[in-house]
PDB file of C-alpha atoms in Angstrom:
ATOM      1  CA  MET A   1     135.140  90.272  89.556  1.00 89.00           C
ATOM      2  CA  ILE A   2     132.611  88.900  92.050  1.00 97.00           C
ATOM      3  CA  TYR A   3     129.150  88.117  90.695  1.00 98.00           C
ATOM      4  CA  VAL A   4     125.900  88.569  92.605  1.00 97.00           C
ATOM      5  CA  VAL A   5     122.718  86.797  91.543  1.00 97.00           C
ATOM      6  CA  VAL A   6     119.387  87.919  92.980  1.00 95.00           C
ATOM      7  CA  ARG A   7     117.126  84.894  93.150  1.00 92.00           C
ATOM      8  CA  ARG A   8     113.863  85.040  91.254  1.00 81.00           C
ATOM      9  CA  THR A   9     111.097  86.659  93.253  1.00 81.00           C
ATOM     10  CA  THR A  10     107.582  87.940  92.840  1.00 84.00           C
ATOM     11  CA  ASP A  11     106.975  90.987  90.639  1.00 89.00           C
ATOM     12  CA  TRP A  12     106.282  93.756  93.170  1.00 94.00           C
ATOM     13  CA  GLU A  13     105.701  96.521  90.607  1.00 91.00           C
ATOM     14  CA  ASN A  14     102.419  95.353  89.115  1.00 90.00           C
ATOM     15  CA  GLU A  15      99.628  94.528  91.573  1.00 90.00           C
ATOM     16  CA  ALA A  16      97.710  92.326  89.150  1.00 92.00           C
ATOM     17  CA  VAL A  17     100.814  90.306  88.303  1.00 92.00           C
ATOM     18  CA  PHE A  18     101.760  90.125  91.974  1.00 92.00           C
ATOM     19  CA  ARG A  19      98.324  88.799  92.958  1.00 91.00           C
ATOM     20  CA  ALA A  20      98.515  86.131  90.277  1.00 92.00           C
ATOM     21  CA  GLN A  21     101.874  84.995  91.668  1.00 89.00           C
ATOM     22  CA  ILE A  22     100.871  84.755  95.356  1.00 90.00           C
ATOM     23  CA  PRO A  23     101.051  81.158  96.632  1.00 88.00           C
ATOM     24  CA  GLU A  24      97.549  80.148  97.660  1.00 89.00           C
ATOM     25  CA  GLY A  25      98.623  79.358 101.219  1.00 90.00           C
ATOM     26  CA  PHE A  26     100.092  82.836 101.663  1.00 93.00           C
ATOM     27  CA  ARG A  27      97.100  84.736 100.274  1.00 94.00           C
ATOM     28  CA  PRO A  28      95.314  85.112 103.661  1.00 94.00           C
ATOM     29  CA  ALA A  29      98.447  86.692 105.156  1.00 95.00           C
ATOM     30  CA  VAL A  30      98.592  89.265 102.351  1.00 96.00           C
ATOM     31  CA  GLU A  31      94.895  90.044 102.793  1.00 96.00           C
ATOM     32  CA  LEU A  32      95.444  90.510 106.531  1.00 96.00           C
ATOM     33  CA  TRP A  33      98.275  92.956 105.797  1.00 97.00           C
ATOM     34  CA  ASN A  34      96.162  94.935 103.332  1.00 97.00           C
ATOM     35  CA  ALA A  35      93.267  95.078 105.787  1.00 97.00           C
ATOM     36  CA  THR A  36      95.604  96.340 108.529  1.00 97.00           C
ATOM     37  CA  PHE A  37      97.893  98.881 106.840  1.00 98.00           C
ATOM     38  CA  THR A  38      97.403 101.801 104.478  1.00 97.00           C
ATOM     39  CA  MET A  39     100.387 100.745 102.322  1.00 97.00           C
ATOM     40  CA  PRO A  40      99.570  97.609 100.278  1.00 96.00           C
ATOM     41  CA  TYR A  41     101.798  94.602 100.793  1.00 97.00           C
ATOM     42  CA  HIS A  42     103.265  94.602  97.284  1.00 96.00           C
ATOM     43  CA  CYS A  43     104.190  98.309  97.600  1.00 97.00           C
ATOM     44  CA  PHE A  44     106.026  97.677 100.865  1.00 97.00           C
ATOM     45  CA  ARG A  45     107.935  94.787  99.302  1.00 97.00           C
ATOM     46  CA  ARG A  46     108.751  96.975  96.294  1.00 96.00           C
ATOM     47  CA  GLU A  47     110.374  99.507  98.629  1.00 97.00           C
ATOM     48  CA  LEU A  48     112.348  96.774 100.406  1.00 97.00           C
ATOM     49  CA  LYS A  49     113.729  95.704  97.052  1.00 96.00           C
ATOM     50  CA  ARG A  50     114.738  99.286  96.215  1.00 97.00           C
ATOM     51  CA  ILE A  51     116.654  99.601  99.486  1.00 98.00           C
ATOM     52  CA  ALA A  52     118.466  96.336  98.756  1.00 97.00           C
ATOM     53  CA  GLN A  53     119.283  97.525  95.236  1.00 96.00           C
ATOM     54  CA  ARG A  54     120.882 100.628  96.732  1.00 96.00           C
ATOM     55  CA  SER A  55     123.123  98.327  98.783  1.00 96.00           C
ATOM     56  CA  LEU A  56     124.101  96.438  95.629  1.00 96.00           C
ATOM     57  CA  SER A  57     124.772  99.652  93.707  1.00 95.00           C
ATOM     58  CA  ARG A  58     127.449 100.649  96.233  1.00 95.00           C
ATOM     59  CA  LEU A  59     129.552  97.513  95.792  1.00 97.00           C
ATOM     60  CA  ASP A  60     132.869  97.932  93.998  1.00 96.00           C
ATOM     61  CA  GLY A  61     134.241  95.006  92.020  1.00 96.00           C
ATOM     62  CA  VAL A  62     130.836  93.330  91.837  1.00 97.00           C
ATOM     63  CA  ALA A  63     128.588  92.612  88.853  1.00 96.00           C
ATOM     64  CA  CYS A  64     124.891  91.898  89.408  1.00 95.00           C
ATOM     65  CA  VAL A  65     123.781  89.471  86.722  1.00 95.00           C
ATOM     66  CA  ARG A  66     121.241  86.766  85.942  1.00 93.00           C
ATOM     67  CA  ARG A  67     122.128  83.218  86.896  1.00 92.00           C
ATOM     68  CA  GLU A  68     122.807  82.196  83.281  1.00 93.00           C
ATOM     69  CA  GLU A  69     125.294  85.047  82.851  1.00 95.00           C
ATOM     70  CA  VAL A  70     127.739  83.804  85.493  1.00 96.00           C
ATOM     71  CA  PRO A  71     130.823  82.352  83.729  1.00 95.00           C
ATOM     72  CA  ASP A  72     132.408  79.077  84.739  1.00 95.00           C
ATOM     73  CA  ASP A  73     134.972  79.329  87.567  1.00 96.00           C
ATOM     74  CA  ALA A  74     133.647  82.741  88.632  1.00 97.00           C
ATOM     75  CA  VAL A  75     132.882  83.464  92.286  1.00 98.00           C
ATOM     76  CA  VAL A  76     129.166  84.019  92.756  1.00 98.00           C
ATOM     77  CA  VAL A  77     127.091  85.166  95.731  1.00 98.00           C
ATOM     78  CA  SER A  78     123.327  84.666  95.708  1.00 96.00           C
ATOM     79  CA  THR A  79     120.778  86.677  97.646  1.00 96.00           C
ATOM     80  CA  ASP A  80     117.095  87.417  98.079  1.00 94.00           C
ATOM     81  CA  ASP A  81     115.767  90.737  96.848  1.00 94.00           C
ATOM     82  CA  ASP A  82     115.566  92.416 100.283  1.00 94.00           C
ATOM     83  CA  ASP A  83     118.984  91.684 101.832  1.00 95.00           C
ATOM     84  CA  TRP A  84     122.131  93.828 102.074  1.00 97.00           C
ATOM     85  CA  PHE A  85     125.887  93.482 101.522  1.00 97.00           C
ATOM     86  CA  SER A  86     128.938  95.126 103.050  1.00 97.00           C
ATOM     87  CA  PRO A  87     130.947  97.399 100.723  1.00 96.00           C
ATOM     88  CA  ARG A  88     133.913  95.156 101.567  1.00 97.00           C
ATOM     89  CA  LEU A  89     132.326  92.076  99.963  1.00 97.00           C
ATOM     90  CA  ALA A  90     134.560  91.850  96.896  1.00 97.00           C
ATOM     91  CA  GLU A  91     137.710  92.999  98.718  1.00 97.00           C
ATOM     92  CA  VAL A  92     137.439  90.346 101.437  1.00 97.00           C
ATOM     93  CA  LEU A  93     136.400  87.538  99.105  1.00 97.00           C
ATOM     94  CA  GLU A  94     139.183  88.237  96.620  1.00 97.00           C
ATOM     95  CA  ALA A  95     141.756  88.346  99.428  1.00 97.00           C
ATOM     96  CA  ASN A  96     140.705  84.845 100.484  1.00 97.00           C
ATOM     97  CA  LEU A  97     140.438  83.117  97.107  1.00 96.00           C
ATOM     98  CA  ASP A  98     143.093  80.417  96.985  1.00 92.00           C
ATOM     99  CA  GLY A  99     142.195  78.040  94.160  1.00 90.00           C
ATOM    100  CA  ARG A 100     141.607  75.173  96.620  1.00 94.00           C
ATOM    101  CA  HIS A 101     138.152  75.934  97.950  1.00 97.00           C
ATOM    102  CA  LEU A 102     134.841  75.906  96.091  1.00 98.00           C
ATOM    103  CA  GLY A 103     132.748  77.402  98.895  1.00 98.00           C
ATOM    104  CA  TYR A 104     133.162  80.371 101.237  1.00 98.00           C
ATOM    105  CA  HIS A 105     130.897  81.487 104.062  1.00 97.00           C
ATOM    106  CA  TRP A 106     130.888  84.135 106.772  1.00 97.00           C
ATOM    107  CA  PRO A 107     128.858  84.775 109.956  1.00 93.00           C
ATOM    108  CA  SER A 108     125.136  85.263 109.394  1.00 89.00           C
ATOM    109  CA  LYS A 109     123.807  88.561 110.725  1.00 92.00           C
ATOM    110  CA  TYR A 110     120.128  89.386 111.005  1.00 90.00           C
ATOM    111  CA  LEU A 111     117.935  92.401 111.535  1.00 93.00           C
ATOM    112  CA  GLU A 112     114.741  90.866 112.835  1.00 91.00           C
ATOM    113  CA  VAL A 113     112.167  90.544 115.546  1.00 89.00           C
ATOM    114  CA  PRO A 114     111.812  86.924 116.714  1.00 80.00           C
ATOM    115  CA  VAL A 115     109.074  85.162 114.779  1.00 66.00           C
ATOM    116  CA  ASN A 116     107.746  83.289 117.811  1.00 65.00           C
ATOM    117  CA  TRP A 117     108.778  82.114 121.265  1.00 62.00           C
ATOM    118  CA  ARG A 118     110.770  79.157 119.905  1.00 68.00           C
ATOM    119  CA  HIS A 119     112.771  81.526 117.750  1.00 57.00           C
ATOM    120  CA  GLN A 120     113.328  83.773 120.782  1.00 62.00           C
ATOM    121  CA  LEU A 121     114.531  80.830 122.874  1.00 64.00           C
ATOM    122  CA  GLY A 122     116.961  79.883 120.136  1.00 61.00           C
ATOM    123  CA  ARG A 123     118.429  83.384 120.132  1.00 61.00           C
ATOM    124  CA  ILE A 124     118.782  83.340 123.915  1.00 59.00           C
ATOM    125  CA  ARG A 125     120.477  79.935 123.773  1.00 63.00           C
ATOM    126  CA  ARG A 126     123.026  81.179 121.218  1.00 61.00           C
ATOM    127  CA  THR A 127     123.722  84.226 123.392  1.00 69.00           C
ATOM    128  CA  ILE A 128     124.372  82.096 126.477  1.00 65.00           C
ATOM    129  CA  PHE A 129     126.139  79.323 124.559  1.00 63.00           C
ATOM    130  CA  PRO A 130     127.793  81.059 121.573  1.00 64.00           C
ATOM    131  CA  ARG A 131     129.179  77.765 120.270  1.00 66.00           C
ATOM    132  CA  THR A 132     125.664  76.449 119.657  1.00 64.00           C
ATOM    133  CA  PRO A 133     125.745  75.425 115.974  1.00 63.00           C
ATOM    134  CA  PRO A 134     123.251  77.175 113.688  1.00 65.00           C
ATOM    135  CA  GLN A 135     120.556  75.160 111.951  1.00 70.00           C
ATOM    136  CA  TRP A 136     122.055  76.140 108.590  1.00 68.00           C
ATOM    137  CA  ILE A 137     125.659  77.100 107.813  1.00 91.00           C
ATOM    138  CA  CYS A 138     124.428  78.989 104.778  1.00 95.00           C
ATOM    139  CA  THR A 139     121.553  81.443 105.041  1.00 91.00           C
ATOM    140  CA  THR A 140     120.113  83.616 102.283  1.00 91.00           C
ATOM    141  CA  ASN A 141     123.235  85.653 101.477  1.00 94.00           C
ATOM    142  CA  ASN A 142     126.208  84.657 103.643  1.00 97.00           C
ATOM    143  CA  TYR A 143     128.008  82.333 101.243  1.00 98.00           C
ATOM    144  CA  ALA A 144     129.780  82.277  97.909  1.00 98.00           C
ATOM    145  CA  VAL A 145     130.663  79.450  95.554  1.00 98.00           C
ATOM    146  CA  VAL A 146     133.025  79.003  92.639  1.00 98.00           C
ATOM    147  CA  MET A 147     130.817  78.276  89.643  1.00 97.00           C
ATOM    148  CA  ARG A 148     131.192  74.627  88.679  1.00 96.00           C
ATOM    149  CA  ALA A 149     128.675  71.967  87.678  1.00 95.00           C
ATOM    150  CA  VAL A 150     128.659  70.634  91.249  1.00 96.00           C
ATOM    151  CA  THR A 151     128.123  74.025  92.888  1.00 97.00           C
ATOM    152  CA  ALA A 152     125.669  75.625  90.440  1.00 96.00           C
ATOM    153  CA  PRO A 153     122.568  74.156  92.160  1.00 95.00           C
ATOM    154  CA  LEU A 154     123.662  75.754  95.469  1.00 96.00           C
ATOM    155  CA  ILE A 155     122.910  79.253  94.192  1.00 95.00           C
ATOM    156  CA  ALA A 156     119.159  78.738  94.315  1.00 94.00           C
ATOM    157  CA  SER A 157     118.863  77.200  97.791  1.00 94.00           C
ATOM    158  CA  HIS A 158     120.725  78.037 100.984  1.00 93.00           C
ATOM    159  CA  MET A 159     119.530  74.729 102.440  1.00 94.00           C
ATOM    160  CA  GLU A 160     121.127  72.751  99.613  1.00 96.00           C
ATOM    161  CA  ALA A 161     124.237  74.884 100.000  1.00 97.00           C
ATOM    162  CA  SER A 162     124.382  74.120 103.726  1.00 96.00           C
ATOM    163  CA  ARG A 163     124.114  70.386 103.130  1.00 96.00           C
ATOM    164  CA  TRP A 164     126.887  70.524 100.534  1.00 97.00           C
ATOM    165  CA  PHE A 165     129.130  72.665 102.765  1.00 97.00           C
ATOM    166  CA  VAL A 166     128.719  70.189 105.640  1.00 96.00           C
ATOM    167  CA  ALA A 167     129.413  67.217 103.367  1.00 96.00           C
ATOM    168  CA  HIS A 168     132.553  68.770 101.820  1.00 97.00           C
ATOM    169  CA  PRO A 169     134.408  70.523 104.664  1.00 95.00           C
ATOM    170  CA  GLN A 170     137.789  70.301 102.894  1.00 97.00           C
ATOM    171  CA  GLU A 171     136.427  72.361 100.002  1.00 97.00           C
ATOM    172  CA  VAL A 172     134.922  75.093 102.196  1.00 97.00           C
ATOM    173  CA  LYS A 173     136.577  78.103 103.829  1.00 97.00           C
ATOM    174  CA  ARG A 174     135.065  80.129 106.670  1.00 97.00           C
ATOM    175  CA  LEU A 175     135.652  83.888 106.763  1.00 97.00           C
ATOM    176  CA  GLY A 176     135.447  85.781 110.032  1.00 94.00           C
ATOM    177  CA  GLU A 177     134.059  89.136 108.875  1.00 95.00           C
ATOM    178  CA  PRO A 178     130.285  89.506 108.427  1.00 95.00           C
ATOM    179  CA  LEU A 179     129.815  90.644 104.834  1.00 97.00           C
ATOM    180  CA  SER A 180     126.036  90.700 104.655  1.00 97.00           C
ATOM    181  CA  VAL A 181     122.838  91.230 106.598  1.00 96.00           C
ATOM    182  CA  MET A 182     119.581  89.350 106.267  1.00 93.00           C
ATOM    183  CA  ASN A 183     116.837  91.938 106.720  1.00 94.00           C
ATOM    184  CA  ARG A 184     113.941  89.773 107.909  1.00 92.00           C
ATOM    185  CA  THR A 185     111.170  92.365 107.931  1.00 96.00           C
ATOM    186  CA  LEU A 186     107.577  92.510 109.050  1.00 96.00           C
ATOM    187  CA  ALA A 187     106.668  91.580 105.466  1.00 96.00           C
ATOM    188  CA  SER A 188     108.826  88.461 105.257  1.00 93.00           C
ATOM    189  CA  ILE A 189     106.873  85.295 104.549  1.00 89.00           C
ATOM    190  CA  THR A 190     108.174  83.661 107.733  1.00 87.00           C
ATOM    191  CA  THR A 191     107.050  86.584 109.901  1.00 90.00           C
ATOM    192  CA  LEU A 192     103.755  87.445 108.256  1.00 91.00           C
ATOM    193  CA  ARG A 193     102.523  83.882 107.862  1.00 87.00           C
ATOM    194  CA  SER A 194     102.784  83.398 111.631  1.00 84.00           C
ATOM    195  CA  LYS A 195     100.325  86.255 112.338  1.00 83.00           C
ATOM    196  CA  ARG A 196      96.684  85.188 112.404  1.00 85.00           C
ATOM    197  CA  SER A 197      94.980  88.333 113.701  1.00 93.00           C
ATOM    198  CA  ARG A 198      95.080  92.084 113.161  1.00 95.00           C
ATOM    199  CA  SER A 199      96.024  92.731 116.781  1.00 95.00           C
ATOM    200  CA  ALA A 200      98.970  90.305 116.619  1.00 93.00           C
ATOM    201  CA  LEU A 201     100.211  91.921 113.413  1.00 95.00           C
ATOM    202  CA  ILE A 202      99.980  95.409 114.936  1.00 96.00           C
ATOM    203  CA  ARG A 203     101.948  94.301 118.003  1.00 94.00           C
ATOM    204  CA  LYS A 204     104.687  92.937 115.735  1.00 94.00           C
ATOM    205  CA  PHE A 205     104.600  96.139 113.678  1.00 97.00           C
ATOM    206  CA  ARG A 206     105.323  98.206 116.799  1.00 96.00           C
ATOM    207  CA  ARG A 207     108.270  95.994 117.695  1.00 94.00           C
ATOM    208  CA  TYR A 208     109.679  96.394 114.198  1.00 95.00           C
ATOM    209  CA  ARG A 209     109.432 100.158 114.427  1.00 96.00           C
ATOM    210  CA  ARG A 210     111.617 100.000 117.532  1.00 96.00           C
ATOM    211  CA  LEU A 211     114.038  97.560 115.889  1.00 96.00           C
ATOM    212  CA  TYR A 212     115.186 100.032 113.246  1.00 96.00           C
ATOM    213  CA  ARG A 213     115.865 102.671 115.893  1.00 96.00           C
ATOM    214  CA  ARG A 214     118.308 100.577 117.896  1.00 94.00           C
ATOM    215  CA  ALA A 215     122.049 101.117 117.761  1.00 92.00           C
ATOM    216  CA  LEU A 216     123.919  98.775 115.453  1.00 93.00           C
ATOM    217  CA  ALA A 217     126.876  96.654 116.483  1.00 92.00           C
ATOM    218  CA  PRO A 218     130.126  98.318 115.319  1.00 93.00           C
ATOM    219  CA  GLU A 219     130.775  95.508 112.836  1.00 93.00           C
ATOM    220  CA  LEU A 220     127.515  96.387 111.081  1.00 95.00           C
ATOM    221  CA  SER A 221     127.985 100.151 110.924  1.00 96.00           C
ATOM    222  CA  TRP A 222     128.192  99.872 107.122  1.00 96.00           C
ATOM    223  CA  CYS A 223     124.442  99.170 106.932  1.00 96.00           C
ATOM    224  CA  GLU A 224     123.324 102.297 108.802  1.00 97.00           C
ATOM    225  CA  PRO A 225     122.188 104.022 105.554  1.00 97.00           C
ATOM    226  CA  TYR A 226     119.839 101.117 104.825  1.00 98.00           C
ATOM    227  CA  VAL A 227     118.581 100.978 108.411  1.00 97.00           C
ATOM    228  CA  ALA A 228     117.779 104.691 108.137  1.00 97.00           C
ATOM    229  CA  LEU A 229     115.752 103.992 104.994  1.00 98.00           C
ATOM    230  CA  MET A 230     113.954 101.219 106.861  1.00 98.00           C
ATOM    231  CA  ARG A 231     113.106 103.663 109.664  1.00 97.00           C
ATOM    232  CA  ASP A 232     111.580 106.001 107.109  1.00 98.00           C
ATOM    233  CA  LEU A 233     109.663 103.173 105.461  1.00 98.00           C
ATOM    234  CA  MET A 234     108.258 101.965 108.777  1.00 97.00           C
ATOM    235  CA  ASP A 235     107.193 105.539 109.560  1.00 97.00           C
ATOM    236  CA  GLU A 236     105.281 105.602 106.276  1.00 97.00           C
ATOM    237  CA  LEU A 237     103.512 102.366 107.157  1.00 97.00           C
ATOM    238  CA  ARG A 238     100.331 103.383 108.974  1.00 97.00           C
ATOM    239  CA  VAL A 239      97.640 101.311 110.653  1.00 97.00           C
ATOM    240  CA  LYS A 240      94.175 101.753 109.195  1.00 96.00           C
ATOM    241  CA  ASP A 241      91.492 103.182 111.442  1.00 89.00           C
TER     242      ASP A 241
END
C-alpha cells in the first residue's frame, strides 16, 4: 500500500473561516480577484480541490490518510490540495521499491502559464539546454519517502526534501516516468501575488483559458479528464463588468 498525505491547507468551504485564515500579505491579492471575477476566490479554490480529489479517488493501491496515520516504514507521497497523480503511481513505485532507498523522485511536470519573464526565461533555457538542473529536485508532489524518523519532516516541505535528497544521493532513486502533475493555476499564490492590477490579472486569465485547451504530451494523457474539468471551470470564471 502506498500512502498519500495532502498537506494542510486553507478551509475553502466556509468563506468566514477562509477569510480568517488568509495571510495578511496575501489579502490584497484575494481582494483583487474578488473585484475582478464573478466567482469568489475561495469558491474557485474549492473546485480545484474537488478536481484533485477526483484524481486521488482513481488511484488503485493507494490510501489517502492524515500525516499521523502513516505507519513506520510505509511509502508516503505528499501533495498540495490542487495537484494530480497518474493512475500508475502505486504500480510504478511498488515495482521500484528495493529496501535500500529511502527516497524516490520522478520528473516534475507542470500545467502553468509562466509567472513572470524570469520564469519564462528559465523555461526557455531548460528547453534549449535540457540538462539544466532544476532549482529543486523535489516539487510539491513528485517524490516519495519511506517513513522513518529522518524522513518524516520531508513530507511537509518539498524544499527540505530537496536538500535531503541532494545530501543523501546513495539513499535516493530516480524514476523515469512522470507520475504526477503540478497544476499551477491562476489562483495559485505564486501566480496571483505577482498581479498588481485588474488588467494584468485579466491578461493572465486569458492565457490560462488557452492553456487548458492545448494538446497534452502523450506521457500526460492520463490527466486529460482533469484538464477537461479545468476547461469547464475556466469557462465558468467570468470577468465582472
